[in-house]
Tab-separated table of C-alpha atoms in Angstrom:
chain	number	residue	atom	x	y	z
U	1	MET	CA	0.000	0.000	0.000
U	2	SER	CA	1.254	3.452	-0.915
U	3	LYS	CA	1.661	6.300	1.537
U	4	ILE	CA	-0.333	9.288	0.297
U	5	VAL	CA	-0.376	12.779	1.780
U	6	ILE	CA	-2.967	15.396	0.865
U	7	VAL	CA	-1.385	18.781	1.559
U	8	TYR	CA	-3.907	21.589	1.334
U	9	HIS	CA	-4.917	25.069	2.387
U	10	SER	CA	-8.534	25.985	3.094
U	11	GLY	CA	-9.624	29.541	3.730
U	12	TYR	CA	-13.238	28.990	4.749
U	13	GLY	CA	-13.508	25.230	5.240
U	14	HIS	CA	-14.922	24.258	1.838
U	15	THR	CA	-11.567	23.106	0.445
U	16	LYS	CA	-10.946	21.181	3.671
U	17	ARG	CA	-14.221	19.325	3.098
U	18	VAL	CA	-13.114	18.437	-0.432
U	19	ALA	CA	-9.704	17.369	0.931
U	20	GLU	CA	-11.447	15.001	3.349
U	21	TYR	CA	-13.169	13.272	0.429
U	22	VAL	CA	-9.923	13.078	-1.556
U	23	SER	CA	-8.296	11.548	1.529
U	24	GLU	CA	-11.115	9.055	1.966
U	25	GLY	CA	-10.752	7.885	-1.627
U	26	ALA	CA	-6.959	7.766	-1.472
U	27	GLY	CA	-6.664	6.285	2.000
U	28	GLY	CA	-4.313	9.191	2.611
U	29	GLU	CA	-3.284	11.493	5.414
U	30	LEU	CA	-4.412	15.114	5.548
U	31	LEU	CA	-1.752	17.779	6.074
U	32	ALA	CA	-3.130	21.297	6.481
U	33	ILE	CA	-1.272	24.465	5.539
U	34	ASP	CA	-2.176	27.016	8.213
U	35	ALA	CA	-3.477	30.563	7.815
U	36	GLU	CA	0.115	31.836	7.708
U	37	GLY	CA	1.145	29.448	4.917
U	38	ASN	CA	3.116	27.075	7.152
U	39	LEU	CA	3.068	23.321	7.669
U	40	PRO	CA	2.808	21.829	11.156
U	41	ASP	CA	5.874	20.317	12.802
U	42	GLY	CA	6.934	17.205	10.929
U	43	GLY	CA	4.996	18.208	7.813
U	44	TRP	CA	7.962	18.317	5.456
U	45	GLU	CA	9.109	14.910	6.678
U	46	LYS	CA	5.650	13.446	5.973
U	47	LEU	CA	5.788	14.791	2.421
U	48	ASP	CA	9.313	13.442	1.938
U	49	ALA	CA	8.186	9.973	3.064
U	50	ALA	CA	5.072	9.934	0.852
U	51	ASP	CA	4.800	7.880	-2.321
U	52	ALA	CA	2.170	10.312	-3.609
U	53	ILE	CA	1.365	13.936	-2.820
U	54	ILE	CA	-1.989	15.493	-3.656
U	55	PHE	CA	-2.095	19.293	-3.601
U	56	GLY	CA	-5.283	21.143	-2.653
U	57	THR	CA	-6.060	24.838	-2.588
U	58	PRO	CA	-8.954	27.197	-3.098
U	59	THR	CA	-8.867	29.305	-6.232
U	60	TYR	CA	-8.762	32.984	-5.308
U	61	MET	CA	-8.527	35.590	-8.039
U	62	GLY	CA	-7.709	32.911	-10.637
U	63	SER	CA	-4.865	31.159	-8.823
U	64	PRO	CA	-3.986	29.310	-5.604
U	65	SER	CA	-4.292	31.045	-2.256
U	66	TRP	CA	-1.222	32.970	-1.111
U	67	GLN	CA	-0.835	30.497	1.734
U	68	PHE	CA	-0.493	27.632	-0.745
U	69	LYS	CA	1.922	29.680	-2.852
U	70	LYS	CA	4.069	30.284	0.245
U	71	PHE	CA	4.209	26.518	0.785
U	72	ALA	CA	5.015	25.983	-2.905
U	73	ASP	CA	7.854	28.527	-2.785
U	74	ALA	CA	9.211	26.915	0.381
U	75	SER	CA	9.298	23.567	-1.448
U	76	SER	CA	12.208	24.917	-3.514
U	77	LYS	CA	14.496	23.576	-0.780
U	78	VAL	CA	13.207	20.084	-1.591
U	79	TRP	CA	13.398	20.816	-5.331
U	80	PHE	CA	17.076	21.764	-5.057
U	81	GLY	CA	17.902	18.234	-3.899
U	82	SER	CA	15.379	16.492	-6.210
U	83	GLY	CA	13.682	15.209	-3.063
U	84	TRP	CA	10.286	14.604	-4.665
U	85	LYS	CA	11.520	13.360	-8.037
U	86	ASP	CA	9.422	10.474	-9.408
U	87	LYS	CA	6.707	10.810	-6.762
U	88	VAL	CA	3.108	10.608	-7.950
U	89	PHE	CA	1.203	13.903	-7.755
U	90	GLY	CA	-2.340	15.117	-8.144
U	91	GLY	CA	-4.303	18.234	-7.346
U	92	PHE	CA	-7.712	19.695	-6.664
U	93	THR	CA	-9.271	23.103	-6.181
U	94	ASN	CA	-12.492	24.781	-5.140
U	95	SER	CA	-13.954	28.197	-5.848
U	96	ALA	CA	-17.227	30.029	-5.363
U	97	SER	CA	-17.914	30.543	-9.069
U	98	PHE	CA	-18.758	27.670	-11.375
U	99	SER	CA	-15.684	28.387	-13.476
U	100	GLY	CA	-13.769	30.712	-11.187
U	101	ASP	CA	-10.658	30.141	-13.315
U	102	LYS	CA	-10.067	26.831	-11.531
U	103	GLN	CA	-8.219	25.498	-14.585
U	104	ASN	CA	-5.447	28.059	-13.969
U	105	THR	CA	-5.007	26.730	-10.444
U	106	LEU	CA	-4.831	23.118	-11.614
U	107	VAL	CA	-2.247	24.033	-14.255
U	108	TYR	CA	-0.245	25.790	-11.508
U	109	LEU	CA	-0.360	22.631	-9.365
U	110	ASN	CA	0.596	20.469	-12.345
U	111	THR	CA	3.542	22.769	-13.098
U	112	LEU	CA	4.673	22.665	-9.462
U	113	ALA	CA	4.618	18.858	-9.533
U	114	SER	CA	6.456	18.837	-12.866
U	115	GLN	CA	9.163	21.139	-11.541
U	116	HIS	CA	9.692	18.610	-8.774
U	117	GLY	CA	10.114	15.886	-11.425
U	118	GLY	CA	6.845	14.252	-10.408
U	119	ILE	CA	4.355	12.090	-12.266
U	120	TRP	CA	0.999	13.884	-12.567
U	121	VAL	CA	-2.304	12.003	-12.422
U	122	SER	CA	-5.176	13.512	-14.396
U	123	LEU	CA	-8.812	13.167	-13.367
U	124	GLY	CA	-9.346	10.391	-15.937
U	125	MET	CA	-13.099	10.881	-15.980
U	126	LEU	CA	-15.482	11.941	-18.713
U	127	PRO	CA	-17.506	15.070	-17.964
U	128	SER	CA	-21.184	14.934	-17.133
U	129	ASN	CA	-22.223	17.425	-19.781
U	130	THR	CA	-25.617	16.412	-21.119
U	131	LYS	CA	-28.878	18.307	-20.670
U	132	ALA	CA	-29.889	15.681	-18.105
U	133	ALA	CA	-26.750	16.281	-16.001
U	134	GLN	CA	-27.213	17.168	-12.340
U	135	ARG	CA	-24.868	18.645	-9.707
U	136	THR	CA	-24.935	15.223	-8.082
U	137	ASP	CA	-23.210	13.672	-11.130
U	138	LEU	CA	-19.502	12.907	-11.166
U	139	ASN	CA	-17.365	15.542	-12.910
U	140	ASN	CA	-20.299	17.849	-13.494
U	141	ILE	CA	-17.882	20.785	-13.770
U	142	GLY	CA	-16.010	19.035	-16.582
U	143	GLY	CA	-12.424	18.976	-15.347
U	144	SER	CA	-9.602	16.864	-16.713
U	145	VAL	CA	-6.299	18.071	-15.207
U	146	GLY	CA	-7.445	17.389	-11.640
U	147	ALA	CA	-10.550	17.542	-9.468
U	148	MET	CA	-12.678	20.688	-9.301
U	149	ALA	CA	-15.340	21.686	-6.807
U	150	GLN	CA	-17.657	24.677	-6.625
U	151	SER	CA	-19.055	26.092	-3.406
U	152	PRO	CA	-21.293	29.159	-3.658
U	153	SER	CA	-19.912	32.049	-1.599
U	154	ASP	CA	-22.929	31.969	0.719
U	155	ALA	CA	-22.924	28.172	1.132
U	156	SER	CA	-21.940	26.463	4.339
U	157	VAL	CA	-19.210	23.842	4.402
U	158	ASP	CA	-21.953	21.203	4.407
U	159	GLU	CA	-23.343	22.509	1.111
U	160	VAL	CA	-20.469	21.557	-1.216
U	161	PRO	CA	-22.292	19.781	-4.074
U	162	GLN	CA	-22.317	16.014	-3.556
U	163	GLY	CA	-21.230	15.357	-7.142
U	164	ASP	CA	-18.077	17.407	-6.553
U	165	LEU	CA	-17.360	15.543	-3.314
U	166	ASP	CA	-17.898	12.184	-5.016
U	167	THR	CA	-15.616	13.290	-7.847
U	168	ALA	CA	-12.951	14.212	-5.278
U	169	LYS	CA	-13.256	10.796	-3.622
U	170	ALA	CA	-12.970	9.001	-6.980
U	171	TYR	CA	-9.951	11.135	-7.861
U	172	GLY	CA	-8.237	10.253	-4.594
U	173	ALA	CA	-8.822	6.574	-5.374
U	174	ARG	CA	-7.378	7.056	-8.880
U	175	VAL	CA	-4.200	8.680	-7.532
U	176	ALA	CA	-3.843	5.894	-4.956
U	177	GLY	CA	-4.340	3.216	-7.597
U	178	ILE	CA	-1.708	4.662	-9.896
U	179	ALA	CA	0.722	5.181	-7.009
U	180	ALA	CA	0.279	1.530	-6.009
U	181	ARG	CA	0.931	0.337	-9.566
U	182	LEU	CA	4.090	2.424	-9.818
U	183	LYS	CA	5.437	1.518	-6.381
């Protein structure tokens, strides 16, 4: 079994909820980036020991939160020694708007993983894009690079659409499955 760490920042709790579903699907450990952009004690060591790392961040103003970017910049110390080379990576994001420029955030996460020499796992799921599609369907937003979720700005943490949560869980399972095959 692969060791998977989901490292994420959540500003209002919605992205944390999505991270919990990714973790459930992956059988992984959650590692929260705090409000100041820092990992808890032992966080870097957990990432170093992981077979797979899944990044998670809200999309604010078309890109990851500044707290996630601070973490990403701090990972340059690991990058310098090729510490995460050949690890499996994935990523997910959440924003209040249906589009919210989430694709930009996923491309950022993919680029970060690629700079570390990682192996990126796409969503691997067809979109639910027919007239009959519902917000309870898997991949209703239509992502491909990673998992996307949408939480209206006035929605509580418990109101993240179930289809987005189920997509996140399936994505976590996909990353775990690929990590296990490559281990």
